[in-house]
């Protein structure tokens, strides 16, 4: 069987078990309501779920903009300027290790329990990996490429846009993937902790009244967002697939053709 | 096959106006262990359309000298004139550079790589494409125009790099061990190829190599440098006729020239 077929078989298997196990009474319905029950909740209550999805998605979008835009910008500066790198990179790397979730109550104290707090929290949450990844990408650009561009009379601006940025794209994409995932987690977790709207909020409020089908309908929607993001990333990565992975400093490797999959 | 001097070639060398002239050039690198005196008292002239090869022990400053000729680094003392003007900054209209590594931009196809210097100069797209395609044709890679660097062999990459060095139509092409990363067979073929391109374009070439066979095979004149601080200790004119053939490598003239250069390098490196 091809990996693709195996993958789909596993997914189908999980879906079937999700339906069969609770119906057969092997798993209490309170712990896991059957798939069809969950789906029917999502369909019959599409109004409230749709609204929640819109809230969560819009906040993910805005936070993504801040996290990724800021992350790439700061990362490019920190990675590109030696002095900044020496001073700031260790600080940022340590900050990255701090579990930011503990700070969310502080965010709500500052921004209230509306969307601002969620956006701020998720932005910060996604900012660090994108920033660190971009900084690393820019730092490892083959200096020979810069020298070559210079020998052709490239101005500093041309070097930035025609060499540094294109060369950094694969690492930036990797950072974007990680940062985007964290932004989604950040928004949903924030909604689950303290908030007044969104899918995370729906999940938590349904859980407190032990309404399992509603909880799982929310979980399904979060899954949907994650899958959507993954697909979007794949599309983006595909556009760079022709050359990504090359262009970094790989000592002595410039004449070795990378083993292409 | 016996080789004789080609007197008219030697005469032509004498009256060609120098396109590159270096006088009293010296260079000192600052470093943590104190200043490194890399080059000292280098004076040389390269005639228009000549093929000049620089050889010398490792670390004697060949690459440094080329960087300065390319305007990529500023010498501590002395003057460099190219086409009558100082080389204070890189100027692709006067000097093109080919490095040891092909240094192709991995996100661009072969033809886009060749067109890159033209894009920097905002040459219109159609003209860019046409000129880049012509250069790829010249290096025998017309079929590979759409391929990315990782889809090319080492020799093909270096050809693209040469095409890119030539596309701006510079007066001088500087080459720093361009074939050093290639295997022996590819290297020989590339040398032959380069001579063909050189004779078709009439460019002036300054070429650095570690291979004495390559040096004698390619050069009108071989400049021999001493160990650090690098000076020019010998200028060896190569009177072999053109076009050069592999068979000439077996000739006594070829062997004698190689031997002479080798002795110089050995003596200076001691
Ligand atoms: N940026 C630099 N800073 C300090 N020293 C340098 C620098 N670049 C080169 N050098 C020194 O200058 C000397 C000449 O270096 P260069 O690279 O020009 O030699 P080369 O003749 O090209 O050597 P090779 O044949 O091994 O390529 C060397 O001793 C090297 O250590
Ligand atoms: Mg060198």
Coordinates of C-alpha atoms and ligand atoms in Angstrom, one line a residue:
Chain A
X1 CA 0.0 0.0 0.0
X2 CA 1.2 3.5 -0.8
X3 CA 1.9 5.8 2.1
X4 CA -1.0 7.9 0.9
X5 CA -3.4 4.9 1.0
X6 CA -2.2 4.0 4.5
X7 CA -2.7 7.5 5.7
X8 CA -6.3 7.6 4.4
X9 CA -7.0 4.1 5.8
X10 CA -5.9 5.3 9.3
X11 CA -8.0 8.4 9.1
X12 CA -11.0 6.4 7.9
X13 CA -10.4 3.8 10.7
X14 CA -10.3 6.6 13.4
X15 CA -13.5 8.0 12.1
X16 CA -15.2 4.6 12.1
X17 CA -14.0 3.9 15.6
X18 CA -15.2 7.3 16.7
X19 CA -18.7 6.3 15.5
X20 CA -18.7 2.6 16.5
X21 CA -17.1 2.6 20.0
X22 CA -19.6 4.9 21.8
X23 CA -22.5 3.4 19.9
X24 CA -21.5 -0.1 21.0
X25 CA -21.2 1.2 24.6
X26 CA -17.5 0.4 24.8
X27 CA -16.8 4.1 25.5
X28 CA -19.2 6.2 27.6
X29 CA -21.0 8.7 25.4
X30 CA -20.1 11.5 27.9
X31 CA -16.4 10.9 27.1
X32 CA -16.8 10.5 23.4
X33 CA -20.1 11.2 21.7
X34 CA -20.5 9.4 18.3
X35 CA -19.2 11.2 15.3
X36 CA -22.6 11.6 13.7
X37 CA -24.0 13.1 17.0
X38 CA -21.1 15.6 17.0
X39 CA -21.6 16.4 13.4
X40 CA -25.3 16.9 13.8
X41 CA -24.7 19.4 16.6
X42 CA -22.3 21.3 14.4
X43 CA -24.9 21.3 11.6
X44 CA -28.0 22.2 13.7
X45 CA -26.2 24.9 15.6
X46 CA -24.3 26.2 12.7
X47 CA -25.2 29.7 13.6
X48 CA -23.4 29.9 16.9
X49 CA -20.5 27.7 15.7
X50 CA -20.2 29.7 12.5
X51 CA -20.1 32.9 14.5
X52 CA -17.5 31.4 16.9
X53 CA -15.4 30.2 13.9
X54 CA -15.5 33.7 12.4
X55 CA -14.3 35.2 15.6
X56 CA -11.5 32.7 16.1
X57 CA -10.4 32.8 12.4
X58 CA -10.3 36.6 12.3
X59 CA -8.2 36.7 15.4
X60 CA -5.9 34.1 14.1
X61 CA -5.5 36.2 10.9
X62 CA -4.7 39.4 12.7
X63 CA -2.3 37.7 15.2
X64 CA -0.6 35.9 12.3
X65 CA 0.0 39.2 10.6
X66 CA 1.6 40.6 13.7
X67 CA 3.5 37.5 14.6
X68 CA 4.8 36.8 11.1
X69 CA 5.2 40.3 9.9
X70 CA 7.0 41.3 13.1
X71 CA 8.9 38.1 13.3
X72 CA 10.3 38.3 9.8
X73 CA 11.1 42.0 10.2
X74 CA 12.8 41.7 13.6
X75 CA 14.4 38.4 12.6
X76 CA 15.9 39.9 9.4
X77 CA 17.4 42.8 11.4
X78 CA 18.7 40.7 14.3
X79 CA 20.1 38.0 11.9
X80 CA 21.6 40.5 9.5
X81 CA 23.3 42.9 11.9
X82 CA 26.2 41.2 13.8
X83 CA 26.0 43.5 16.8
X84 CA 22.2 42.9 17.2
X85 CA 22.8 39.2 16.9
X86 CA 25.3 39.1 19.7
X87 CA 23.3 41.2 22.0
X88 CA 19.7 40.2 21.3
X89 CA 19.7 36.6 20.1
X90 CA 20.6 35.0 23.5
X91 CA 17.9 37.1 25.2
X92 CA 15.3 36.1 22.6
X93 CA 16.2 32.5 22.7
X94 CA 15.8 32.4 26.5
X95 CA 12.5 34.2 26.2
X96 CA 11.3 31.6 23.8
X97 CA 11.6 29.0 26.5
X98 CA 9.3 30.9 28.9
X99 CA 5.8 29.3 28.9
X100 CA 3.9 32.4 27.8
X101 CA 0.6 30.9 28.8
X102 CA 1.2 31.9 32.4
X103 CA 1.2 35.5 31.3
X104 CA -2.2 35.4 29.6
X105 CA -4.0 36.6 32.8
X106 CA -1.7 39.6 32.7
X107 CA -2.7 40.2 29.1
X108 CA -6.4 40.2 30.0
X109 CA -5.7 42.6 32.8
X110 CA -4.1 45.0 30.3
X111 CA -6.4 44.5 27.3
X112 CA -9.7 43.2 28.8
X113 CA -11.3 39.9 27.9
X114 CA -12.2 40.9 24.3
X115 CA -10.3 40.1 21.2
X116 CA -7.4 42.5 21.9
X117 CA -6.0 40.3 24.7
X118 CA -6.3 37.2 22.5
X119 CA -4.6 38.8 19.6
X120 CA -1.9 40.3 21.7
X121 CA -1.2 37.0 23.4
X122 CA -1.2 34.9 20.2
X123 CA 0.9 37.4 18.4
X124 CA 3.6 37.2 21.1
X125 CA 3.3 33.5 21.2
X126 CA 3.9 33.1 17.4
X127 CA 6.4 35.9 17.1
X128 CA 9.4 34.2 18.7
X129 CA 9.8 31.1 16.6
X130 CA 9.2 33.1 13.4
X131 CA 11.7 35.7 14.5
X132 CA 14.4 33.1 15.6
X133 CA 13.9 31.1 12.5
X134 CA 14.3 34.1 10.2
X135 CA 17.3 35.3 12.1
X136 CA 18.9 31.9 11.7
X137 CA 18.0 31.8 8.0
X138 CA 19.6 35.1 7.3
X139 CA 22.6 34.4 9.3
X140 CA 23.5 31.3 7.4
X141 CA 23.2 32.8 3.9
X142 CA 26.3 31.7 1.9
X143 CA 28.6 34.7 2.1
X144 CA 29.9 33.8 -1.4
X145 CA 26.5 34.6 -2.8
X146 CA 26.8 38.1 -1.3
X147 CA 30.3 38.5 -2.7
X148 CA 29.2 37.4 -6.1
X149 CA 26.3 39.9 -6.1
X150 CA 28.7 42.6 -5.0
X151 CA 31.1 41.7 -7.8
X152 CA 28.2 42.3 -10.2
X153 CA 27.8 45.8 -8.8
X154 CA 24.6 45.0 -6.7
X155 CA 23.7 47.9 -4.4
X156 CA 22.9 47.2 -0.7
X157 CA 19.2 47.4 -1.4
X158 CA 19.5 45.1 -4.4
X159 CA 21.5 42.7 -2.3
X160 CA 18.7 42.7 0.4
X161 CA 15.8 42.1 -2.1
X162 CA 17.6 39.9 -4.6
X163 CA 19.8 37.8 -2.5
X164 CA 19.2 38.0 1.3
X165 CA 15.4 37.7 1.2
X166 CA 15.1 35.0 -1.5
X167 CA 17.9 33.0 0.2
X168 CA 16.0 33.3 3.5
X169 CA 12.7 32.1 2.2
X170 CA 12.9 28.4 3.1
X171 CA 13.8 29.2 6.8
X172 CA 11.2 31.9 6.9
X173 CA 8.6 29.4 5.7
X174 CA 9.7 26.9 8.4
X175 CA 9.3 29.7 10.9
X176 CA 5.9 30.6 9.5
X177 CA 4.7 27.1 9.8
X178 CA 5.8 26.9 13.4
X179 CA 4.6 30.5 14.2
X180 CA 1.3 29.9 12.5
X181 CA 0.6 26.8 14.5
X182 CA 1.5 28.6 17.7
X183 CA -0.8 31.5 16.8
X184 CA -3.7 29.1 16.3
X185 CA -2.9 27.4 19.6
X186 CA -2.5 30.8 21.3
X187 CA -5.9 32.1 20.2
X188 CA -7.8 28.9 21.1
X189 CA -6.1 28.5 24.4
X190 CA -6.7 32.1 25.3
X191 CA -10.3 31.7 24.4
X192 CA -10.5 28.6 26.7
X193 CA -8.9 30.4 29.6
X194 CA -10.5 33.8 29.8
X195 CA -12.7 35.3 27.0
X196 CA -16.2 36.0 25.8
X197 CA -16.3 34.5 22.3
X198 CA -14.7 32.1 19.9
X199 CA -14.4 28.4 19.5
X200 CA -12.2 27.9 22.5
X201 CA -14.8 29.8 24.5
X202 CA -17.6 27.5 23.2
X203 CA -15.6 24.4 24.1
X204 CA -15.0 25.5 27.6
X205 CA -18.6 26.7 28.3
X206 CA -20.0 23.5 26.9
X207 CA -17.6 21.4 29.0
X208 CA -18.6 23.1 32.2
X209 CA -22.2 21.9 31.6
X210 CA -21.0 18.5 30.5
X211 CA -22.3 18.9 27.0
X212 CA -19.9 16.5 25.2
X213 CA -21.3 16.7 21.7
X214 CA -20.9 20.5 21.8
X215 CA -17.3 20.2 23.1
X216 CA -16.4 17.8 20.3
X217 CA -18.1 19.9 17.6
X218 CA -15.8 22.7 18.8
X219 CA -12.8 20.4 18.7
X220 CA -13.7 19.4 15.1
X221 CA -13.7 23.1 14.1
X222 CA -10.3 23.7 15.6
X223 CA -9.0 20.6 13.7
X224 CA -10.5 22.2 10.5
X225 CA -8.6 25.4 11.1
X226 CA -5.4 23.5 11.7
X227 CA -5.9 21.5 8.5
X228 CA -6.7 24.6 6.5
X229 CA -3.5 26.2 7.7
X230 CA -1.5 23.2 6.9
X231 CA -2.9 23.1 3.3
X232 CA -2.1 26.8 2.9
X233 CA 1.4 26.2 4.0
X234 CA 1.9 23.3 1.7
X235 CA 0.8 25.4 -1.2
X236 CA 3.3 28.1 -0.3
X237 CA 6.1 25.6 0.3
X238 CA 5.3 23.9 -3.1
X239 CA 6.0 27.2 -4.9
X240 CA 9.5 27.2 -3.4
X241 CA 10.1 23.5 -3.6
X242 CA 12.1 23.7 -6.8
X243 CA 15.1 25.0 -4.9
X244 CA 14.4 25.2 -1.2
X245 CA 17.0 23.5 0.9
X246 CA 19.8 24.9 -1.2
X247 CA 21.4 28.3 -0.8
X248 CA 22.6 28.0 2.7
X249 CA 26.3 27.7 3.6
X250 CA 27.0 24.0 3.3
X251 CA 30.7 23.6 3.7
X252 CA 32.3 22.0 0.7
X253 CA 28.9 20.9 -0.6
X254 CA 28.4 23.2 -3.5
X255 CA 29.4 20.5 -6.0
X256 CA 27.5 17.7 -4.4
X257 CA 24.1 17.5 -6.0
X258 CA 21.6 17.1 -3.2
X259 CA 19.8 13.7 -3.4
X260 CA 16.5 14.7 -4.8
X261 CA 13.5 12.9 -3.5
Chain B
X1 CA 55.3 16.7 -32.0
X2 CA 57.8 19.4 -31.8
X3 CA 56.9 23.0 -30.9
X4 CA 58.5 26.1 -32.2
X5 CA 58.2 29.7 -31.1
X6 CA 55.5 31.7 -32.8
X7 CA 57.4 35.0 -33.2
X8 CA 54.3 37.0 -34.4
X9 CA 52.4 36.0 -31.2
X10 CA 55.2 37.2 -29.1
X11 CA 55.4 40.5 -31.0
X12 CA 51.7 41.0 -30.7
X13 CA 52.0 40.6 -26.9
X14 CA 54.6 43.4 -26.8
X15 CA 52.6 46.1 -28.6
X16 CA 49.2 45.4 -27.2
X17 CA 48.1 48.2 -24.9
X18 CA 47.7 47.1 -21.3
X19 CA 44.1 47.0 -20.2
X20 CA 45.0 46.3 -16.6
X21 CA 48.0 47.9 -14.9
X22 CA 49.0 47.5 -11.3
X23 CA 51.8 49.5 -9.8
X24 CA 53.5 49.1 -6.4
X25 CA 50.5 47.3 -4.9
X26 CA 50.8 46.0 -1.4
X27 CA 48.3 44.7 1.1
X28 CA 48.3 44.1 4.9
X29 CA 45.4 42.4 6.6
X30 CA 44.8 43.3 10.2
X31 CA 44.2 40.2 12.2
X32 CA 44.0 39.1 15.8
X33 CA 47.6 37.7 15.7
X34 CA 48.9 41.0 14.3
X35 CA 49.1 42.4 10.8
X36 CA 49.3 39.8 7.9
X37 CA 51.5 41.1 5.1
X38 CA 49.8 39.4 2.2
X39 CA 51.0 41.2 -0.9
X40 CA 54.1 43.3 -1.5
X41 CA 55.3 45.4 -4.3
X42 CA 53.2 43.9 -7.1
X43 CA 53.5 45.5 -10.4
X44 CA 52.1 44.0 -13.6
X45 CA 50.5 44.8 -16.9
X46 CA 48.0 42.7 -18.8
X47 CA 47.7 43.4 -22.5
X48 CA 44.3 43.7 -24.2
X49 CA 43.0 40.3 -25.1
X50 CA 45.7 38.4 -23.3
X51 CA 45.3 35.3 -21.3
X52 CA 47.4 35.7 -18.1
X53 CA 47.7 33.0 -15.5
X54 CA 48.8 33.6 -11.9
X55 CA 50.3 30.7 -10.0
X56 CA 52.0 30.6 -6.6
X57 CA 52.1 28.7 -3.3
X58 CA 48.9 28.5 -1.3
X59 CA 48.2 31.6 0.9
X60 CA 50.5 33.8 -1.2
X61 CA 47.7 36.3 -1.9
X62 CA 46.4 35.3 -5.4
X63 CA 42.8 35.5 -4.3
X64 CA 43.5 38.8 -2.5
X65 CA 45.0 40.2 -5.6
X66 CA 42.0 39.2 -7.7
X67 CA 39.6 40.7 -5.2
X68 CA 41.4 44.0 -5.6
X69 CA 41.5 43.8 -9.3
X70 CA 37.7 43.3 -9.1
X71 CA 37.2 46.3 -6.8
X72 CA 35.9 44.0 -4.1
X73 CA 38.6 44.9 -1.7
X74 CA 40.8 47.9 -1.3
X75 CA 44.6 47.5 -1.3
X76 CA 46.7 49.1 1.4
X77 CA 49.1 50.7 -1.1
X78 CA 49.7 51.0 -4.8
X79 CA 47.4 51.7 -7.7
X80 CA 45.2 49.6 -10.0
X81 CA 44.1 50.9 -13.3
X82 CA 41.7 49.1 -15.4
X83 CA 40.8 50.5 -18.8
X84 CA 42.6 53.6 -17.6
X85 CA 40.6 54.2 -14.5
X86 CA 41.1 53.1 -10.8
X87 CA 39.1 50.1 -9.6
X88 CA 37.7 51.5 -6.4
X89 CA 34.4 49.7 -6.6
X90 CA 33.1 46.6 -8.5
X91 CA 32.3 47.6 -12.0
X92 CA 30.8 44.9 -14.1
X93 CA 31.2 46.9 -17.2
X94 CA 35.0 46.6 -16.9
X95 CA 35.5 43.4 -14.8
X96 CA 33.6 40.2 -14.5
X97 CA 34.5 37.6 -11.9
X98 CA 34.2 33.8 -11.8
X99 CA 34.9 32.2 -8.4
X100 CA 36.1 28.8 -7.4
X101 CA 32.6 27.8 -6.4
X102 CA 30.0 28.5 -9.1
X103 CA 28.0 30.6 -6.6
X104 CA 24.8 30.3 -8.6
X105 CA 21.7 31.6 -6.9
X106 CA 19.8 28.4 -6.1
X107 CA 16.4 30.0 -6.5
X108 CA 17.0 31.1 -10.1
X109 CA 17.2 28.9 -13.2
X110 CA 20.3 28.7 -15.3
X111 CA 19.1 31.5 -17.6
X112 CA 17.9 33.6 -14.8
X113 CA 21.3 33.3 -13.1
X114 CA 23.0 34.4 -16.3
X115 CA 20.6 37.3 -16.7
X116 CA 21.0 38.4 -13.0
X117 CA 23.7 41.0 -13.6
X118 CA 21.6 42.5 -16.4
X119 CA 18.5 42.6 -14.1
X120 CA 20.6 44.6 -11.6
X121 CA 21.2 47.1 -14.3
X122 CA 17.5 47.2 -15.2
X123 CA 18.1 46.0 -18.8
X124 CA 14.7 45.4 -20.4
X125 CA 13.4 41.9 -20.0
X126 CA 13.5 40.9 -23.7
X127 CA 17.1 42.1 -24.1
X128 CA 18.1 40.4 -20.9
X129 CA 16.6 37.1 -22.1
X130 CA 18.2 37.3 -25.5
X131 CA 21.7 38.1 -24.1
X132 CA 21.5 35.5 -21.4
X133 CA 20.4 32.9 -23.9
X134 CA 23.3 33.8 -26.2
X135 CA 25.8 33.4 -23.4
X136 CA 24.3 30.0 -22.4
X137 CA 24.6 29.0 -26.1
X138 CA 28.3 30.2 -26.0
X139 CA 29.1 27.9 -23.1
X140 CA 27.2 25.0 -24.7
X141 CA 24.3 25.0 -22.3
X142 CA 21.4 26.2 -24.5
X143 CA 19.4 23.1 -23.4
X144 CA 19.8 23.6 -19.7
X145 CA 18.3 27.1 -19.6
X146 CA 15.3 26.2 -17.4
X147 CA 17.2 24.1 -14.9
X148 CA 17.9 25.0 -11.4
X149 CA 21.5 24.9 -10.1
X150 CA 20.9 21.7 -8.1
X151 CA 19.9 20.0 -11.3
X152 CA 23.2 20.8 -12.9
X153 CA 26.6 19.0 -12.6
X154 CA 29.6 20.7 -11.2
X155 CA 31.0 21.4 -14.7
X156 CA 27.7 22.7 -16.0
X157 CA 27.4 25.0 -13.0
X158 CA 30.8 26.4 -13.6
X159 CA 29.8 27.0 -17.3
X160 CA 26.7 29.0 -16.1
X161 CA 29.0 30.9 -13.8
X162 CA 31.3 31.8 -16.8
X163 CA 28.3 32.8 -18.9
X164 CA 27.2 35.0 -16.1
X165 CA 30.6 36.6 -15.8
X166 CA 30.6 37.3 -19.5
X167 CA 27.0 38.5 -20.0
X168 CA 27.7 42.1 -19.1
X169 CA 30.4 42.1 -21.8
X170 CA 33.2 43.1 -19.4
X171 CA 36.6 44.0 -20.7
X172 CA 38.4 41.7 -18.3
X173 CA 37.3 38.3 -16.9
X174 CA 38.9 37.4 -13.6
X175 CA 38.8 33.7 -12.7
X176 CA 39.9 32.4 -9.3
X177 CA 40.6 28.7 -9.5
X178 CA 37.4 28.3 -11.4
X179 CA 38.0 24.6 -12.2
X180 CA 39.6 23.6 -8.9
X181 CA 36.5 21.9 -7.6
X182 CA 36.1 19.8 -10.7
X183 CA 37.5 16.3 -11.5
X184 CA 40.5 16.0 -13.8
X185 CA 38.5 15.1 -17.0
X186 CA 35.9 17.8 -16.6
X187 CA 38.7 20.2 -15.8
X188 CA 40.6 19.5 -19.0
X189 CA 37.4 19.8 -21.0
X190 CA 36.6 23.1 -19.3
X191 CA 40.0 24.4 -20.1
X192 CA 39.6 23.7 -23.8
X193 CA 36.1 25.2 -23.7
X194 CA 37.4 28.3 -22.0
X195 CA 40.1 28.8 -24.6
X196 CA 37.4 28.5 -27.3
X197 CA 35.2 31.1 -25.5
X198 CA 38.2 33.3 -25.0
X199 CA 39.2 33.2 -28.7
X200 CA 35.5 33.8 -29.7
X201 CA 35.0 36.8 -27.4
X202 CA 38.4 38.3 -27.5
X203 CA 38.2 39.0 -23.8
X204 CA 41.2 39.6 -21.5
X205 CA 41.4 36.9 -18.9
X206 CA 43.3 36.8 -15.6
X207 CA 43.2 33.3 -14.3
X208 CA 44.4 31.9 -11.0
X209 CA 45.2 28.2 -10.7
X210 CA 47.2 25.6 -8.7
X211 CA 47.7 23.4 -11.7
X212 CA 50.9 24.2 -13.6
X213 CA 49.8 22.1 -16.5
X214 CA 46.6 24.1 -16.7
X215 CA 48.7 27.3 -16.4
X216 CA 51.0 26.5 -19.3
X217 CA 48.2 25.1 -21.4
X218 CA 46.0 28.2 -21.1
X219 CA 48.4 31.1 -20.7
X220 CA 50.0 33.7 -23.0
X221 CA 52.0 34.6 -19.9
X222 CA 52.3 33.0 -16.5
X223 CA 53.0 35.2 -13.5
X224 CA 54.7 33.3 -10.7
X225 CA 54.2 34.6 -7.1
X226 CA 56.3 33.9 -4.1
X227 CA 55.1 32.8 -0.7
X228 CA 53.8 35.4 1.6
X229 CA 54.2 38.3 1.3
X230 CA 53.3 37.6 -2.3
X231 CA 55.5 39.2 -4.9
X232 CA 55.8 38.4 -8.6
X233 CA 59.1 36.5 -8.9
X234 CA 58.9 35.5 -12.5
X235 CA 57.0 36.2 -15.7
X236 CA 57.0 33.3 -18.1
X237 CA 55.9 33.9 -21.6
X238 CA 54.4 30.8 -23.2
X239 CA 55.3 30.7 -26.8
X240 CA 53.2 27.7 -27.8
X241 CA 51.0 28.5 -30.8
X242 CA 47.3 28.7 -30.7
X243 CA 45.0 26.9 -30.8
X244 CA 46.5 24.9 -28.1
X245 CA 46.1 21.1 -28.2
X246 CA 46.4 18.4 -25.6
X247 CA 49.3 17.0 -27.7
X248 CA 51.4 20.1 -26.8
X249 CA 51.4 19.0 -23.2
X250 CA 53.8 16.2 -24.2
X251 CA 56.2 18.6 -26.0
X252 CA 59.6 19.5 -24.6
X253 CA 58.8 23.2 -24.6
X254 CA 55.7 22.6 -22.4
X255 CA 57.7 20.4 -20.1
X256 CA 60.5 22.9 -19.8
X257 CA 58.1 25.7 -19.0
X258 CA 56.4 23.7 -16.3
X259 CA 59.6 22.7 -14.8
X260 CA 60.9 26.3 -14.7
X261 CA 57.7 27.5 -12.9
X262 CA 57.7 24.6 -10.5
X263 CA 61.3 25.3 -9.5
X264 CA 60.5 28.9 -8.8
X265 CA 57.5 28.0 -6.6
X266 CA 59.4 25.4 -4.8
X267 CA 62.3 27.7 -4.1
X268 CA 60.1 30.5 -2.9
X269 CA 58.0 28.3 -0.6
X270 CA 61.1 27.1 1.2
Ligands
LIG1 N1 40.1 38.7 5.4 C1 41.3 38.3 5.7 N2 41.8 38.7 6.9 C2 43.1 38.3 7.3 N3 43.9 37.6 6.6 C3 43.5 37.2 5.4 C4 42.2 37.6 4.9 N4 42.1 37.0 3.7 C5 43.2 36.4 3.4 N5 44.1 36.6 4.4 C6 45.5 36.1 4.5 O1 46.1 36.6 3.4 C7 47.0 35.6 2.8 C8 46.6 35.5 1.3 O2 45.3 34.9 1.2 P1 44.7 34.6 -0.2 O3 43.4 33.9 0.0 O4 44.8 35.8 -1.1 O5 45.8 33.5 -0.7 P2 45.7 32.5 -2.0 O6 47.0 32.7 -2.8 O7 44.5 32.8 -2.8 O8 45.7 31.1 -1.4 P3 45.1 29.8 -2.0 O9 46.0 29.4 -3.1 O10 45.1 28.8 -0.9 O11 43.7 30.1 -2.5 C9 46.7 34.3 3.6 O12 47.8 34.2 4.4 C10 45.5 34.6 4.3 O13 45.6 33.9 5.6
LIG2 MG1 42.8 31.6 -3.3

